[in-house]
PDB file of C-alpha atoms in Angstrom:
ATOM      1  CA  UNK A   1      18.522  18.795   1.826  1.00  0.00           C
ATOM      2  CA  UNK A   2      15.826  19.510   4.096  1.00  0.00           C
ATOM      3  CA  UNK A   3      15.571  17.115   7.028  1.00  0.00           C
ATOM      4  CA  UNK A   4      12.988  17.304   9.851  1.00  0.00           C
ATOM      5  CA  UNK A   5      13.308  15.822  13.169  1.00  0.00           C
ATOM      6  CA  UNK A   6      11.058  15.195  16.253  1.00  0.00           C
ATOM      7  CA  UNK A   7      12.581  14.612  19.476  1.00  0.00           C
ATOM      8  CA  UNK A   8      11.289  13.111  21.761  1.00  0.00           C
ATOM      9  CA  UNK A   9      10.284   9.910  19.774  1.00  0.00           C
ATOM     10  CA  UNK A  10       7.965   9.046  22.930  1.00  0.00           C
ATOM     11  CA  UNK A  11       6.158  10.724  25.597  1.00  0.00           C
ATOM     12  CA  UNK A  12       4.016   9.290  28.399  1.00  0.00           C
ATOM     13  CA  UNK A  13       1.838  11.857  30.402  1.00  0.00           C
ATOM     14  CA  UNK A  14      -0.706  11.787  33.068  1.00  0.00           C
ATOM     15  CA  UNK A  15      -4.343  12.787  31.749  1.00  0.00           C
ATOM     16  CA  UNK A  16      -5.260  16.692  32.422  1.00  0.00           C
ATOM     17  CA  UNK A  17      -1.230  17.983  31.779  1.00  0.00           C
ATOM     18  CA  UNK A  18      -0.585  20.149  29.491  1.00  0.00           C
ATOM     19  CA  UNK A  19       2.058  19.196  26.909  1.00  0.00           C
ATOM     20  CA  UNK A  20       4.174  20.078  23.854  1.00  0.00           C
ATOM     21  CA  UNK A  21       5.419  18.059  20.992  1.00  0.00           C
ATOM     22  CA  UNK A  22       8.321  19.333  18.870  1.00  0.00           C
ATOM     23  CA  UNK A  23       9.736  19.599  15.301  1.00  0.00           C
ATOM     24  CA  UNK A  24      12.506  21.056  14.043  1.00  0.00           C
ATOM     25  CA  UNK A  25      13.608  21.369  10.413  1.00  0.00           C
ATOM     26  CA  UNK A  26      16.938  22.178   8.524  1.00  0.00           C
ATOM     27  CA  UNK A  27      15.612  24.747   5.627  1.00  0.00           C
ATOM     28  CA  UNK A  28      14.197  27.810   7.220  1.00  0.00           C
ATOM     29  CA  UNK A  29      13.080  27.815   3.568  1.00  0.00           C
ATOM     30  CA  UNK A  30       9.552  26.037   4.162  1.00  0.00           C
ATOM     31  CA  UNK A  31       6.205  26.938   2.199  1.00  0.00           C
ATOM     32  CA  UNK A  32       4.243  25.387   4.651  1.00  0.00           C
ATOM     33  CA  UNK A  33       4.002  23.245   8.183  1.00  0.00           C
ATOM     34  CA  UNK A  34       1.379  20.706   8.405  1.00  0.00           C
ATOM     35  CA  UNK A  35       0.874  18.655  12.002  1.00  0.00           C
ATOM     36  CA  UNK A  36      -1.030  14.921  11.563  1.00  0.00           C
ATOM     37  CA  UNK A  37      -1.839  12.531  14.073  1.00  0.00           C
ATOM     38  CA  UNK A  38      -1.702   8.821  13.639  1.00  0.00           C
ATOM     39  CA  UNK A  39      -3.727   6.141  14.836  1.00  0.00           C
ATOM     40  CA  UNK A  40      -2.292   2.595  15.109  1.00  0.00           C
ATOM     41  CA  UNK A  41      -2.836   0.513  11.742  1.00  0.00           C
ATOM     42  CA  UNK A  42      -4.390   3.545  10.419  1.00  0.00           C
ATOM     43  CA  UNK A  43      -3.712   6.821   7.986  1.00  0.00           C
ATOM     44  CA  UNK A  44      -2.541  10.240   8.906  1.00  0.00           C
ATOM     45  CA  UNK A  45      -4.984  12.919  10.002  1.00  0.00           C
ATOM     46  CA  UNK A  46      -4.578  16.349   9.408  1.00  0.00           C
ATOM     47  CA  UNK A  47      -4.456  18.688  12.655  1.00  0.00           C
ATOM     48  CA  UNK A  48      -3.347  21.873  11.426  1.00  0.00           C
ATOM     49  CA  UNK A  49      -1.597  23.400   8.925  1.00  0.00           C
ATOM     50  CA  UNK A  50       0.573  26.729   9.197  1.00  0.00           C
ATOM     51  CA  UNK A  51       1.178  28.748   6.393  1.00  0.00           C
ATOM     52  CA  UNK A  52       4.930  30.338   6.502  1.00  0.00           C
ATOM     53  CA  UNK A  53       3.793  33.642   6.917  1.00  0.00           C
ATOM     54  CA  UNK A  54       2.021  32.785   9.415  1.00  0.00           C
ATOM     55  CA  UNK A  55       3.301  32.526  13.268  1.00  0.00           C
ATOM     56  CA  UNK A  56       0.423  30.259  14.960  1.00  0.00           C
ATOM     57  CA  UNK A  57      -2.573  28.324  14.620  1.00  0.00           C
ATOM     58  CA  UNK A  58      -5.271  26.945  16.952  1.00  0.00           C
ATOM     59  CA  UNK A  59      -7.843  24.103  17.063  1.00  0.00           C
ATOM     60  CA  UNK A  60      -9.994  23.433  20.105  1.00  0.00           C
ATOM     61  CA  UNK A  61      -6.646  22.453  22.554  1.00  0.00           C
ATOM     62  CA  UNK A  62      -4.731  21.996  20.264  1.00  0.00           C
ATOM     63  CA  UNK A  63      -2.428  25.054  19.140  1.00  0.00           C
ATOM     64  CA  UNK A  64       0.495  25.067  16.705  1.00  0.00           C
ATOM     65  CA  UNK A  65       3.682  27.762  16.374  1.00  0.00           C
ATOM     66  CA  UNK A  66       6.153  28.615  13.444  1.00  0.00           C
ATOM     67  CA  UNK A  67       9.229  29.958  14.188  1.00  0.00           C
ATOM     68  CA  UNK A  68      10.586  29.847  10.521  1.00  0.00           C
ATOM     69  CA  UNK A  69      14.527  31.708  11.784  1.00  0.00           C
ATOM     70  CA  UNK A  70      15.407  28.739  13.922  1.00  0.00           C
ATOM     71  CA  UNK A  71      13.218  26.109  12.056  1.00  0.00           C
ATOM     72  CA  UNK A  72      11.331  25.085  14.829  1.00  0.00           C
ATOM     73  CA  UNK A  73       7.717  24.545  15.227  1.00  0.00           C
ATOM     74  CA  UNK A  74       5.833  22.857  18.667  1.00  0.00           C
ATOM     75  CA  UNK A  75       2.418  21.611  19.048  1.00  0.00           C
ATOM     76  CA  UNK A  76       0.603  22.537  22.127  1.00  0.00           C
ATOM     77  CA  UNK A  77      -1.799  20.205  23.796  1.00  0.00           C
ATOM     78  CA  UNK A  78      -3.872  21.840  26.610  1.00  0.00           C
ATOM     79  CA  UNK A  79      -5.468  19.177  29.387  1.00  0.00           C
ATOM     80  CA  UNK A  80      -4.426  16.438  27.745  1.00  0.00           C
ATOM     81  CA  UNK A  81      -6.794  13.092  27.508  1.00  0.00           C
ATOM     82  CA  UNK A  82      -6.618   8.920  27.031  1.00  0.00           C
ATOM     83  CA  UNK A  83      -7.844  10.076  23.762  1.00  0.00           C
ATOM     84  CA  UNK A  84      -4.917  12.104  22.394  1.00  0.00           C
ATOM     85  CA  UNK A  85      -2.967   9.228  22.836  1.00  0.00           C
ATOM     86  CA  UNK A  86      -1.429   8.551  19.106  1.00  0.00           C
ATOM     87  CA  UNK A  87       1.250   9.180  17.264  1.00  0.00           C
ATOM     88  CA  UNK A  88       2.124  12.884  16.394  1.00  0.00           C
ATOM     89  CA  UNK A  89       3.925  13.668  12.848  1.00  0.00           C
ATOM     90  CA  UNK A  90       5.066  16.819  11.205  1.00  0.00           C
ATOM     91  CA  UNK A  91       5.586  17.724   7.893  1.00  0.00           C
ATOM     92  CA  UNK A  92       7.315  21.067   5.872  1.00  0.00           C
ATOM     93  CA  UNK A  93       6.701  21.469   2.592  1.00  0.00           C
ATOM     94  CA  UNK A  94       8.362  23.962   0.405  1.00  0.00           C
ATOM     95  CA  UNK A  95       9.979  26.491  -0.701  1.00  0.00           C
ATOM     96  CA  UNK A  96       7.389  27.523  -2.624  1.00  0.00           C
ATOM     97  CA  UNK A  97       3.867  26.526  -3.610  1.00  0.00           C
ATOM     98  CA  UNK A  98       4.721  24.484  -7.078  1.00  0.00           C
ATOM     99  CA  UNK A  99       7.306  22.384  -5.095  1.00  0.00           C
ATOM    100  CA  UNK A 100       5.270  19.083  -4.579  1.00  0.00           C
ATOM    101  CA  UNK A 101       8.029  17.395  -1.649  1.00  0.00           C
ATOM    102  CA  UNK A 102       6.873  17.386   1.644  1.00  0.00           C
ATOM    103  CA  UNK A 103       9.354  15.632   3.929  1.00  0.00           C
ATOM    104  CA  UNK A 104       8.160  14.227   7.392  1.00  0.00           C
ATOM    105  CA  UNK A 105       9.605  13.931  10.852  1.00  0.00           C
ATOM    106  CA  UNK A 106       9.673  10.326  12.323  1.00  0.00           C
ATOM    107  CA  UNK A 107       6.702  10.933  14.730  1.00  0.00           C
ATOM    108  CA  UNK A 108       6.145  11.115  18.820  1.00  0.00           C
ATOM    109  CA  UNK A 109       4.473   8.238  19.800  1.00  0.00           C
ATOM    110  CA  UNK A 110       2.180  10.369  22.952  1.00  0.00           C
ATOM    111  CA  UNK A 111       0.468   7.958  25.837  1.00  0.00           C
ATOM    112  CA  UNK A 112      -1.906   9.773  27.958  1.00  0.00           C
ATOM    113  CA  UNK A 113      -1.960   7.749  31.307  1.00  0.00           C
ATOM    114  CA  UNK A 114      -5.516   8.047  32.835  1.00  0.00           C
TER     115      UNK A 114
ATOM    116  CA  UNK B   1     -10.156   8.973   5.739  1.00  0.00           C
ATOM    117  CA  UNK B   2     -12.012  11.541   3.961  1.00  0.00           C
ATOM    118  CA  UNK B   3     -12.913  10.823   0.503  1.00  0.00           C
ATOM    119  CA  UNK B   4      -9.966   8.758  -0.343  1.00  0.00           C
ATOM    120  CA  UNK B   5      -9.844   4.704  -0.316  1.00  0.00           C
ATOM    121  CA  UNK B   6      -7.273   1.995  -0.428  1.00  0.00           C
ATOM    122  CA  UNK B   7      -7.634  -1.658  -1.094  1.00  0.00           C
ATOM    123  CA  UNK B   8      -6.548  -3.906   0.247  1.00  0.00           C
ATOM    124  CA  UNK B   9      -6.324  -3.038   3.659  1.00  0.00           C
ATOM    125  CA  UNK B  10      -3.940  -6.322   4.121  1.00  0.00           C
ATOM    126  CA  UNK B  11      -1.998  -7.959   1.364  1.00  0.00           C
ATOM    127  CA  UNK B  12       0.056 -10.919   1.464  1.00  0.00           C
ATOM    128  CA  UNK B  13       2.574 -11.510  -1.083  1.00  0.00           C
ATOM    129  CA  UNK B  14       4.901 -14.240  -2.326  1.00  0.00           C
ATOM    130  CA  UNK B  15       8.822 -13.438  -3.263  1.00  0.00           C
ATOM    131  CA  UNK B  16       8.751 -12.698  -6.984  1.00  0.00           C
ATOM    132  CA  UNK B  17       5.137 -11.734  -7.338  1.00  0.00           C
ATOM    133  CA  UNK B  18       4.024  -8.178  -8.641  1.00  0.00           C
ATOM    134  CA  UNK B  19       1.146  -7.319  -6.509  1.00  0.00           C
ATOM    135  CA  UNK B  20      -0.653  -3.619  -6.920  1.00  0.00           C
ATOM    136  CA  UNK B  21      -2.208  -1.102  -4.376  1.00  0.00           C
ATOM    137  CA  UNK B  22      -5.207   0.315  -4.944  1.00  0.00           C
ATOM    138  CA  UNK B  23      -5.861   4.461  -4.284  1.00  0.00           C
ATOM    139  CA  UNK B  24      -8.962   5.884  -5.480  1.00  0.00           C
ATOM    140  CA  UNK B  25      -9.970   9.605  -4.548  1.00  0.00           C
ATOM    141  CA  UNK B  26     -13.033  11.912  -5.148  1.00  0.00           C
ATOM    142  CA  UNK B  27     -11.803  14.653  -3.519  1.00  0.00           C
ATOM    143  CA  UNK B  28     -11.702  16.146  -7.354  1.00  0.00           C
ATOM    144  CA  UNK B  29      -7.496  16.997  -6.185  1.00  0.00           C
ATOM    145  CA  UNK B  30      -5.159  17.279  -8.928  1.00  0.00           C
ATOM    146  CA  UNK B  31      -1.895  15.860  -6.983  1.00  0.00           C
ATOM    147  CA  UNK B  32      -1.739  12.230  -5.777  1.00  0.00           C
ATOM    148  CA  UNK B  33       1.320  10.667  -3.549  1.00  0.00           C
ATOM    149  CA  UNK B  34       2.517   7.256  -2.512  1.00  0.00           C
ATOM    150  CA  UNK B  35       4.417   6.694   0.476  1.00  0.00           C
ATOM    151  CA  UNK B  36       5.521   3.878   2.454  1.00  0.00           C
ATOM    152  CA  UNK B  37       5.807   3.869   6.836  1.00  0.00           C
ATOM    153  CA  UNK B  38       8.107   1.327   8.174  1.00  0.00           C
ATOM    154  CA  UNK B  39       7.970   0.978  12.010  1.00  0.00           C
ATOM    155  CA  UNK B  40       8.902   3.995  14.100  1.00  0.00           C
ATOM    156  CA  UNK B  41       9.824   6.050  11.045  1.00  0.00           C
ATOM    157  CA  UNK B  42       8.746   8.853   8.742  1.00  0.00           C
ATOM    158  CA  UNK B  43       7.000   8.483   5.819  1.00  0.00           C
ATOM    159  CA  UNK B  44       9.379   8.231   2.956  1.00  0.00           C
ATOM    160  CA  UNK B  45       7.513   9.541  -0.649  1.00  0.00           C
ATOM    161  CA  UNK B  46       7.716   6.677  -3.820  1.00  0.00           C
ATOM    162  CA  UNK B  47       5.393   8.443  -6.473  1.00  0.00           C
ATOM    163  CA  UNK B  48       4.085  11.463  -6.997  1.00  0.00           C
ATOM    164  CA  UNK B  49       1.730  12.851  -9.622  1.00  0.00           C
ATOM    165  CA  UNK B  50       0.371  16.208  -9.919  1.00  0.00           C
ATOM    166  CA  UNK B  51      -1.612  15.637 -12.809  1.00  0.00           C
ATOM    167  CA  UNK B  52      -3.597  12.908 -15.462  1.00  0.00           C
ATOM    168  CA  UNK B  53      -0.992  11.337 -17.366  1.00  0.00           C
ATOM    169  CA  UNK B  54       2.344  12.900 -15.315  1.00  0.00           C
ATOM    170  CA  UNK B  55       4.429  11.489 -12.354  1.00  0.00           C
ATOM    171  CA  UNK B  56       7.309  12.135 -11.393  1.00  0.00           C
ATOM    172  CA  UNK B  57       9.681   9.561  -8.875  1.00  0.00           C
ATOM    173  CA  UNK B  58      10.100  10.537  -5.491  1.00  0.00           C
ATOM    174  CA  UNK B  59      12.945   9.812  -3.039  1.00  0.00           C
ATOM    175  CA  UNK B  60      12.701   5.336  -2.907  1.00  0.00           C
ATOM    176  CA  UNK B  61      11.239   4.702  -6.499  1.00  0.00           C
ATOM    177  CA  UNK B  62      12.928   1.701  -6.932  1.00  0.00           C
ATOM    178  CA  UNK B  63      11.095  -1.505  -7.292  1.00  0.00           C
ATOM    179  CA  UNK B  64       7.887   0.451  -7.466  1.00  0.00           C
ATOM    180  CA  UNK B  65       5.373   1.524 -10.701  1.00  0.00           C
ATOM    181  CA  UNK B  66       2.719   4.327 -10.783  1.00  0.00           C
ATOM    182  CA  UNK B  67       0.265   4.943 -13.681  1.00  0.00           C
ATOM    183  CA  UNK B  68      -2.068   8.142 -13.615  1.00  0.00           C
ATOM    184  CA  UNK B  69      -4.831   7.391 -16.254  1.00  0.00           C
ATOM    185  CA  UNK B  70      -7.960   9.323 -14.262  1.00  0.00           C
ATOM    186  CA  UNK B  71      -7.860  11.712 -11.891  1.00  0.00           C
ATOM    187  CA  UNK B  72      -9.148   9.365  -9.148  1.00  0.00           C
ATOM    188  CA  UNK B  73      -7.479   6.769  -9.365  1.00  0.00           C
ATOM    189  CA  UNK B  74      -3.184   6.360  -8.734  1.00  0.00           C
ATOM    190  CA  UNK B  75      -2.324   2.664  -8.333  1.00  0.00           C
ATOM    191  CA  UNK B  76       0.593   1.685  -7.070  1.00  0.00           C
ATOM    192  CA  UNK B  77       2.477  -1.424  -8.466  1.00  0.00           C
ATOM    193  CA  UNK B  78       5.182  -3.018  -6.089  1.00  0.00           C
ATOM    194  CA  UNK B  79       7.341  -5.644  -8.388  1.00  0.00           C
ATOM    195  CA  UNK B  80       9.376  -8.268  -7.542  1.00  0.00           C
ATOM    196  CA  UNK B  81      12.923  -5.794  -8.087  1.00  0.00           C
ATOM    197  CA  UNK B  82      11.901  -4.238  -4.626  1.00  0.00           C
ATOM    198  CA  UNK B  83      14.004  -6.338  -2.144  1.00  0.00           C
ATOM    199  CA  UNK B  84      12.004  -5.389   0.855  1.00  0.00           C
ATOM    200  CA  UNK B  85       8.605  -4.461   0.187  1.00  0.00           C
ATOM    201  CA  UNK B  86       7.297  -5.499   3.466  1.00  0.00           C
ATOM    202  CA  UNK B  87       5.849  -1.730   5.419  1.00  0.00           C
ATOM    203  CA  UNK B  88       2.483  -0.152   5.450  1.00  0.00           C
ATOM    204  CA  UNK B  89       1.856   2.130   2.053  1.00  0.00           C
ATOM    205  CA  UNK B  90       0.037   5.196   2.412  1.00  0.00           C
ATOM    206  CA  UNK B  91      -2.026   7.116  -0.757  1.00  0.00           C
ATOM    207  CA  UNK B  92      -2.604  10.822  -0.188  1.00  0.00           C
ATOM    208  CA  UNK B  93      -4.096  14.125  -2.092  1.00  0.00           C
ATOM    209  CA  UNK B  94      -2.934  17.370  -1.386  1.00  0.00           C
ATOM    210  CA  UNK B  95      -6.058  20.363  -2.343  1.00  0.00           C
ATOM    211  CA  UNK B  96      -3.765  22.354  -4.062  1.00  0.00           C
ATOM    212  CA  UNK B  97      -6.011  25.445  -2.615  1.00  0.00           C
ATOM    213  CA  UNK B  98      -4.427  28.302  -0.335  1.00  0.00           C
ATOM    214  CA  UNK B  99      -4.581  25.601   2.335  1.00  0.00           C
ATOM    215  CA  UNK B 100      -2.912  23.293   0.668  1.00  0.00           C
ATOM    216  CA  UNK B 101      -3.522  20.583   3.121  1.00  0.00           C
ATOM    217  CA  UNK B 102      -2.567  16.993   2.679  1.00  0.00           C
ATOM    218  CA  UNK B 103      -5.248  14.370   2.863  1.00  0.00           C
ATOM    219  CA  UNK B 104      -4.216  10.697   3.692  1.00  0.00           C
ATOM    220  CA  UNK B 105      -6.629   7.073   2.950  1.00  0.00           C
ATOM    221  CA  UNK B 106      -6.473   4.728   5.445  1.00  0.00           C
ATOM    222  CA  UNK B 107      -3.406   2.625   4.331  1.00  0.00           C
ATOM    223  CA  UNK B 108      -3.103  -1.159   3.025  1.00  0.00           C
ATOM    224  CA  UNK B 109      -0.446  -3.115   5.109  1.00  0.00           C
ATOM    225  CA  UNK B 110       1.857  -5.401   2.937  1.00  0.00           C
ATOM    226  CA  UNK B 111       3.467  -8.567   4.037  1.00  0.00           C
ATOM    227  CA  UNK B 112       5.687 -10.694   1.637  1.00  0.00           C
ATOM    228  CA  UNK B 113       5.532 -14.190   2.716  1.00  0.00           C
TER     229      UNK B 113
END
């Protein structure tokens, strides 16, 4: 049974550092990766998704790895702001594209300290 | 939020009352999900349905109903069997394209009274 686990569960950083959030996952076995961030009160928000053939993926400062053989996958945050304070949640979904599970890690709650 | 709604945003419910969640979507995407947050955990999958007229239960069914008559719309029913329905629910879509991303509405927080 795949299980997926962030560590830590919260992380307080002065603004401008850079940073990295991490997941790490049971099943090596994984269609898919998909970062979200989460807002207080509010729904998830897609960051970035990585494909399992694929190794890393990048959004403005934010940047994402795969490394499928040790199930591991970290989110990169480059000069961190008050802004990208929120909670941080991954999610695998797989094996295989027909397989509708996705499981979730229990979050890092980030706090940017200005 | 994208193109996906739910409504209420709070609900307040009584012990013993069936109360249901509202999840509309016109995103035109073929697979709908319900899951429920409770604090400082994961999201933890109720429903599922990847197409009109098909679901399928997911990992904490129990106490929960799903019905799948449009392609918009997946509401979710919470009944009086679940003993702690209390947690914020979450409705998402998933495109189904190569991306295959996951797209979430903006939740409705429960509260039984």
């Amino acid at each position: 049974k795949q299980e997926v686990t962030q560590i830590p569960a919260a992380l307080s950083v002065p603004e401008g550092e850079n940073l990295v959030l991490n997941c790490s996952f049971t099943d090596s076995a994984i269609y898919n990766l998909q970062w979200f961030r989460q807002d207080p009160g509010k729904g998830l928000t897609s960051l970035l998704l990585i494909q399992s053939s694929q190794r890393e993926q990048t959004s403005g400062r934010l940047n994402a790895s795969l490394d499928k053989s040790s199930g591991r996958s970290t989110l990169y945050i480059a000069a961190s702001q008050p802004g990208d304070s929120a909670t941080y949640l991954c999610a695998v979904k797989g094996p295989d594209s027909s397989a509708s599970k996705i499981i979730f890690g229990s979050g890092t709650r980030l706090s940017i300290r200005p | 939020d994208g193109g996906i709604t739910q409504s209420p945003k709070y609900l307040f419910r009584k012990e013993g009352q069936n109360v249901t969640l509202s999840c509309e979507q016109n995103l035109n995407h073929d697979a709908m999900y319900w899951y429920r947050q409770d604090p400082g955990q994961g999201l933890r999958l109720i429903y599922y349905s990847q197409i009109v007229n098909d679901f399928q239960k997911g990992d904490i069914a129990e106490g929960y109903s799903v019905s799948r008559e449009k392609k918009e719309s997946f509401p979710l029913t919470v009944t009086s069997a679940q003993k702690n329905p209390t947690a914020f629910y979450l409705c998402a879509t998933r495109d189904g394209s190569s991306t295959d991303t996951q797209y979430f509405g903006p939740g409705t927080r429960l509260t039984v009274l």
